[in-house]
Amino acid sequence: MSKTLAPWQKAFIGVLLLLLLAVPWVPQVVYPVFVMKLLCMALFACAYSLLLGFGGMMSFGHAAFFGSAAYVTGLVVKIWGLPPELGLLGGTLFAALLGAVFGALAIHRQGIYLAMVTLALAQMVYFIFLQLPFTGAEDGLQQIPRGTLFGFIDLRNDTAMYHLVLLLTVAGLWLIHRVVRSPFGHVVVAIREHEPRARSLGYPVERYKLTLFVLSAALSGLAGSMKALVFQLAALSDVHWHLSGDVVLMALLGGMHTVFGPAIGATLVVGLQYYLDAFGGWVTLVTGLIFMVCVLSFRSGIAGAIDALRTRPRPGP
């Protein structure tokens, strides 16, 4: 794996950041709240891909981390009356703790068995939040106050909220990039490629897997916490298995073996859901057709196909 980004990649990221910074000033072109949702889902997809693409562990229960963090953030901010920074921290830490529990139970299985364990655990979490008194059941936890960050940044202002979400998303994506390029990331990929060989070399395989699971869960929780503040709502849809399926779709569409590819998949899926919302149930059909086309045309995802096209040797004269 290359340890540094290519010059064209750095330039692209720089231009993209400038465009994202300009979003609050051009609401007539793109709705800032919509972009905030895109950012949350991009972080969620990349966090999931950290587990699937680089760790080789298929989870069908990642919505449990995203949704539980949203509910915990709502509990801390609305019910307990604490500031939003503690809500974000509480949601992220709870997701990390939940990830440690899920990981401890699931990492001893592989393939579809691991996926089924995570799905079963996630369904348990879903029914717990359905029954807890503060969650509002099917109505969800509504009117979560955004509050004042650090006592002086009013998050009721969409521009302030947008910049906070952008900052935390960029920080989360940077952390994922650093983890993947670190010696820890190389060992994780080695375990994915040949676990018995990594074990024979003396690496504590279970510890690496559990650490990766917790990190992925924590970043997924951060995305869920931000989403709860942006929309001032934590709902059962945030913890439902449908969302777990959506994030798998995002990772596969974007390219699960790339660091930022899943963010492309998240943008595509969320964009389709937003702009085709008027068609109702047809959105699922259109999304499915696009997914089929992408899977058949881009076996390594959109980002993987772009990278392969860029690195393909040019024919000689």
JSON list of C-alpha atoms in Angstrom, two decimals, residues 17 27 69 109 114 118 175 237 259 307:
[
{"chain": "A", "resi": 17, "resn": "LEU", "atom": "CA", "xyz": [-12.79, 20.74, 0.61]},
{"chain": "A", "resi": 27, "resn": "PRO", "atom": "CA", "xyz": [-28.06, 27.42, -0.42]},
{"chain": "A", "resi": 69, "resn": "ALA", "atom": "CA", "xyz": [-25.19, 6.60, 19.29]},
{"chain": "A", "resi": 109, "resn": "ARG", "atom": "CA", "xyz": [-16.56, -16.64, 13.61]},
{"chain": "A", "resi": 114, "resn": "LEU", "atom": "CA", "xyz": [-19.95, -13.65, 11.67]},
{"chain": "A", "resi": 118, "resn": "THR", "atom": "CA", "xyz": [-23.85, -9.30, 14.18]},
{"chain": "A", "resi": 175, "resn": "LEU", "atom": "CA", "xyz": [-8.13, 8.95, 11.11]},
{"chain": "A", "resi": 237, "resn": "SER", "atom": "CA", "xyz": [-34.86, 3.67, 11.17]},
{"chain": "A", "resi": 259, "resn": "VAL", "atom": "CA", "xyz": [-10.07, 4.37, 1.83]},
{"chain": "A", "resi": 307, "resn": "ASP", "atom": "CA", "xyz": [-7.83, 3.77, -9.81]}
]
